[in-house]
Amino acid sequence: MTLLKISGLSAGYGQVSVLHDIDLTVEQGELVTVIGTNGAGKTTLLRTISGLMKPSSGAVHFDGRDVTRLDGPATARAGIAHVPENRRVFTGLSVFENLKLGGFVARRDRKQRDEDLTRLVGQFPILEERRNQAAGSLSGGEQQMLAIAMALMARPKLLILDEPSLGLAPLVTQRVFDEIERLHREGVTILLVEQLANQALQIADRGVVLKLGHVAALGTARELMNDESVQRAYL
Ligand SMILES: Nc1ncnc2c1ncn2[C@@H]1O[C@H](COP(=O)(O)OP(=O)(O)O)[C@@H](O)[C@H]1O
Ligand SMILES: [Mg+2]
């Protein structure tokens, strides 16, 4: 089943157009990655999907609905969880308080929320160990895991990740990617934006190369990794 379908999407800032006629689908259970250099339009694409920006033309369909004109909170309620660039956690609140806030969007009762808390900290043991520490005292990689776990507290149908590797050391990045791969294996549908094309393609089913706001290439992760022009430019 196609969970996310983007058709002919264009968007920009004021007079400046950034995205041009983007087509992209994500099937239920897939991990699709959008790769491209800095400024290619990756973040703009994610912001348009999750209702933080309005497209100038085109449509976004999600889970059988037209969500093109919905705002951020409405897309969140529809089941899209967006972890933005620079992992915004509440640094002054504890790990547990952050996770609870992540669950509010789903408007579930306390019992369900506590069940989700237990399940998620079981998946991310580092968060269990630090449950009562301020989120600001966590390392960059741990904050990224927390940001992802917060998003999962809403039980989203689609998890959108914007450059989870940003500012992380290579070894830490690999650990975060291992977690993303694990979530994918457990059935979470993921749209992953990354500049680290190689590492993203290693764990993805399919990929799209974004270049100056256009789709420059698309295919299975294997096809893209073996594509000479993609290798030359991105790998
Ligand atoms: N708030 C903004 N106002 C004007 N232009 C912007 C804004 N944010 C991004 N841009 C421009 O849009 C283009 C795409 O940016 P972005 O989507 O952030 O790319 P990426 O995430 O791939 O690095 C860039 O040329 C950038 O300068
Ligand atoms: Mg970006």
Coordinates of C-alpha atoms and ligand atoms in Angstrom, one line a residue:
M1 CA 0.0 0.0 0.0
T2 CA 1.2 3.5 -0.9
L3 CA 1.4 5.5 2.4
L4 CA 2.8 8.8 1.1
K5 CA 2.3 10.1 -2.5
I6 CA 3.8 13.4 -3.6
S7 CA 2.8 14.6 -7.0
G8 CA 4.1 17.5 -9.0
L9 CA 5.1 19.3 -5.8
S10 CA 6.7 22.8 -6.1
A11 CA 7.5 25.1 -3.2
G12 CA 9.7 28.0 -2.3
Y13 CA 10.2 31.1 -0.1
G14 CA 8.5 34.2 -1.4
Q15 CA 9.6 34.8 -5.0
V16 CA 12.3 32.1 -4.7
S17 CA 11.2 28.7 -5.9
V18 CA 13.2 25.9 -4.4
L19 CA 11.3 22.6 -5.3
H20 CA 10.3 21.9 -8.8
D21 CA 7.7 19.3 -9.7
I22 CA 8.7 16.6 -7.3
D23 CA 7.2 13.1 -7.5
L24 CA 7.9 10.7 -4.7
T25 CA 6.1 7.7 -3.1
V26 CA 6.7 5.8 0.1
E27 CA 5.1 2.4 0.5
Q28 CA 4.0 1.1 3.9
G29 CA 6.9 -0.4 5.7
E30 CA 9.5 1.1 3.4
L31 CA 12.6 3.1 4.2
V32 CA 13.1 5.7 1.5
T33 CA 16.0 8.1 1.6
V34 CA 16.3 11.6 0.0
I35 CA 19.9 12.4 -0.6
G36 CA 21.5 15.5 -2.0
T37 CA 24.1 18.2 -1.2
N38 CA 23.6 21.2 1.1
G39 CA 20.9 23.5 -0.4
A40 CA 19.4 20.9 -2.6
G41 CA 15.9 21.4 -1.1
K42 CA 15.7 18.4 1.2
T43 CA 14.5 20.3 4.3
T44 CA 12.1 22.3 2.2
L45 CA 10.6 19.1 0.9
L46 CA 10.1 17.7 4.4
R47 CA 8.6 20.9 5.7
T48 CA 6.2 20.9 2.8
I49 CA 5.1 17.3 3.5
S50 CA 4.6 17.9 7.2
G51 CA 2.5 21.1 6.7
L52 CA 5.1 23.6 8.0
M53 CA 5.1 25.2 4.5
K54 CA 2.5 25.4 1.8
P55 CA 3.4 24.2 -1.7
S56 CA 2.9 26.6 -4.7
S57 CA 1.5 23.7 -6.7
G58 CA 1.2 19.9 -6.5
A59 CA -0.3 17.6 -3.9
V60 CA 0.6 15.4 -0.9
H61 CA -1.6 12.4 -0.2
F62 CA -1.1 10.4 3.0
D63 CA -2.8 7.3 4.2
G64 CA -5.6 7.8 1.6
R65 CA -6.2 11.5 2.4
D66 CA -5.3 14.7 0.7
V67 CA -3.1 16.4 3.3
T68 CA -1.7 19.2 1.0
R69 CA -3.3 22.1 2.9
L70 CA -3.1 20.8 6.4
D71 CA -0.9 22.6 8.9
G72 CA 1.8 21.0 11.1
P73 CA -0.4 19.9 14.1
A74 CA -3.0 18.5 11.7
T75 CA -0.4 16.4 9.7
A76 CA 0.9 15.2 13.1
R77 CA -2.6 14.0 14.0
A78 CA -2.9 12.4 10.6
G79 CA 0.2 10.3 11.6
I80 CA 3.3 12.1 10.3
A81 CA 6.0 12.5 12.8
H82 CA 8.8 14.9 11.7
V83 CA 12.1 15.0 13.5
P84 CA 13.6 18.3 12.3
E85 CA 17.2 19.2 11.7
N86 CA 19.2 19.8 14.8
R87 CA 17.1 17.5 17.0
R88 CA 15.1 19.9 19.0
V89 CA 14.7 18.4 22.5
F90 CA 13.7 20.4 25.6
T91 CA 17.1 20.6 27.1
G92 CA 15.9 21.8 30.5
L93 CA 13.5 18.9 30.9
S94 CA 14.4 15.4 31.8
V95 CA 14.5 12.5 29.3
F96 CA 11.2 11.1 30.7
E97 CA 9.5 14.5 30.5
N98 CA 10.6 14.9 26.9
L99 CA 9.1 11.5 26.1
K100 CA 5.8 12.3 27.7
L101 CA 5.6 15.5 25.7
G102 CA 6.2 13.4 22.6
G103 CA 3.1 11.5 23.5
F104 CA 0.7 14.5 23.9
V105 CA 0.1 14.9 20.2
A106 CA -1.5 11.5 20.0
R107 CA -4.0 12.5 22.7
R108 CA -4.0 9.1 24.4
D109 CA -4.8 8.3 27.9
R110 CA -2.3 8.0 30.6
K111 CA -2.2 4.3 30.7
Q112 CA -1.4 4.0 27.0
R113 CA 1.2 6.7 27.2
D114 CA 2.9 4.9 30.1
E115 CA 2.9 1.6 28.1
D116 CA 4.5 3.5 25.2
L117 CA 7.1 4.9 27.6
T118 CA 8.0 1.5 28.9
R119 CA 8.2 0.0 25.4
L120 CA 10.3 2.8 24.0
V121 CA 12.8 3.0 26.8
G122 CA 13.2 -0.7 26.5
Q123 CA 14.2 -0.1 22.8
F124 CA 16.6 2.7 23.7
P125 CA 18.4 1.5 26.9
I126 CA 20.5 4.6 27.0
L127 CA 17.3 6.6 27.6
E128 CA 16.3 4.4 30.5
E129 CA 19.7 4.9 32.2
R130 CA 19.3 8.6 31.9
R131 CA 15.6 8.9 32.4
N132 CA 15.9 11.6 35.2
Q133 CA 18.7 13.6 33.7
A134 CA 18.2 16.8 31.8
A135 CA 18.1 16.2 28.1
G136 CA 20.6 18.9 27.7
S137 CA 23.2 16.8 29.5
L138 CA 23.0 14.0 26.9
S139 CA 25.5 13.7 24.1
G140 CA 24.5 14.7 20.5
G141 CA 23.9 11.1 19.5
E142 CA 21.8 10.5 22.6
Q143 CA 19.8 13.6 22.0
Q144 CA 19.1 12.4 18.4
M145 CA 17.9 9.0 19.8
L146 CA 15.7 10.9 22.3
A147 CA 14.3 13.1 19.5
I148 CA 13.4 9.9 17.5
A149 CA 11.9 8.2 20.5
M150 CA 9.8 11.4 21.2
A151 CA 8.5 11.2 17.7
L152 CA 7.6 7.5 18.1
M153 CA 5.6 8.3 21.3
A154 CA 2.9 9.6 19.0
R155 CA 2.7 6.1 17.3
P156 CA 3.1 7.7 13.8
K157 CA 2.4 5.9 10.6
L158 CA 5.4 7.7 9.0
L159 CA 8.6 8.8 10.6
I160 CA 10.4 11.7 8.8
L161 CA 14.0 12.3 9.8
D162 CA 15.9 15.4 8.7
E163 CA 19.7 14.7 8.6
P164 CA 20.0 12.8 11.9
S165 CA 23.8 12.7 11.3
L166 CA 24.2 16.5 11.5
G167 CA 27.0 17.4 13.8
L168 CA 27.7 13.8 15.0
A169 CA 31.0 12.0 14.9
P170 CA 31.2 9.2 12.4
L171 CA 31.0 6.4 15.0
V172 CA 28.0 8.0 16.7
T173 CA 26.3 8.5 13.3
Q174 CA 26.7 4.8 12.7
R175 CA 25.0 4.0 15.9
V176 CA 22.1 6.3 15.1
F177 CA 21.8 4.7 11.7
D178 CA 21.8 1.2 13.3
E179 CA 18.8 2.3 15.4
I180 CA 17.1 3.6 12.3
E181 CA 17.7 0.4 10.5
R182 CA 16.3 -1.6 13.5
L183 CA 13.2 0.5 13.6
H184 CA 12.7 -0.2 9.9
R185 CA 13.1 -3.9 10.4
E186 CA 10.4 -3.7 13.1
G187 CA 8.0 -2.2 10.6
V188 CA 8.3 1.6 11.0
T189 CA 7.8 3.4 7.7
I190 CA 10.6 6.0 7.4
L191 CA 11.5 8.9 5.1
L192 CA 15.2 9.7 5.8
V193 CA 16.8 12.9 4.5
E194 CA 20.6 12.7 4.5
Q195 CA 23.7 14.3 3.1
L196 CA 25.6 11.1 4.0
A197 CA 24.4 9.4 0.8
N198 CA 26.5 6.2 1.3
Q199 CA 25.3 5.5 4.8
A200 CA 21.7 6.3 4.0
L201 CA 21.7 4.1 1.0
Q202 CA 23.2 1.2 3.0
I203 CA 20.0 1.0 5.1
A204 CA 17.4 2.2 2.6
D205 CA 15.1 0.3 0.3
R206 CA 14.9 3.1 -2.2
G207 CA 16.4 6.5 -2.8
V208 CA 15.8 9.8 -4.5
V209 CA 18.6 12.2 -5.4
L210 CA 17.6 15.8 -5.1
K211 CA 19.6 18.3 -7.0
L212 CA 18.8 22.0 -7.1
G213 CA 15.2 21.2 -6.2
H214 CA 14.7 18.6 -8.9
V215 CA 14.7 14.8 -8.7
A216 CA 18.0 14.0 -10.5
A217 CA 17.8 10.2 -10.0
L218 CA 15.7 7.6 -8.3
G219 CA 15.7 3.9 -7.9
T220 CA 16.4 1.1 -5.4
A221 CA 19.2 1.8 -3.0
R222 CA 21.3 -0.8 -4.9
E223 CA 20.6 0.8 -8.3
L224 CA 21.7 4.2 -7.0
M225 CA 24.8 2.8 -5.3
N226 CA 25.8 1.2 -8.6
D227 CA 25.0 4.3 -10.7
E228 CA 28.2 5.9 -11.9
S229 CA 26.9 9.4 -12.0
V230 CA 25.5 9.1 -8.5
Q231 CA 28.8 7.5 -7.3
R232 CA 30.8 10.3 -8.8
A233 CA 28.7 13.1 -7.3
Y234 CA 27.6 11.7 -4.0
L235 CA 29.4 8.6 -2.8
Ligands
LIG1 N1 13.7 30.4 5.2 C1 14.3 30.5 4.0 N2 14.1 31.6 3.2 C2 14.7 31.7 2.0 N3 15.4 30.7 1.4 C3 15.5 29.6 2.1 C4 15.0 29.4 3.4 N4 15.3 28.2 3.8 C5 16.0 27.6 2.8 N5 16.2 28.5 1.8 C6 16.8 28.2 0.5 O1 16.2 27.1 -0.1 C7 17.2 26.2 -0.7 C8 17.0 24.8 -0.2 O2 17.3 24.8 1.2 P1 17.0 23.5 2.1 O3 15.7 23.0 1.8 O4 17.3 23.9 3.5 O5 18.1 22.5 1.5 P2 18.8 21.2 2.2 O6 18.0 20.8 3.4 O7 18.9 20.2 1.1 O8 20.2 21.7 2.6 C9 18.6 26.8 -0.4 O9 18.9 27.6 -1.6 C10 18.3 27.7 0.7 O10 19.1 28.8 0.7
MG2 MG 18.5 20.5 5.3

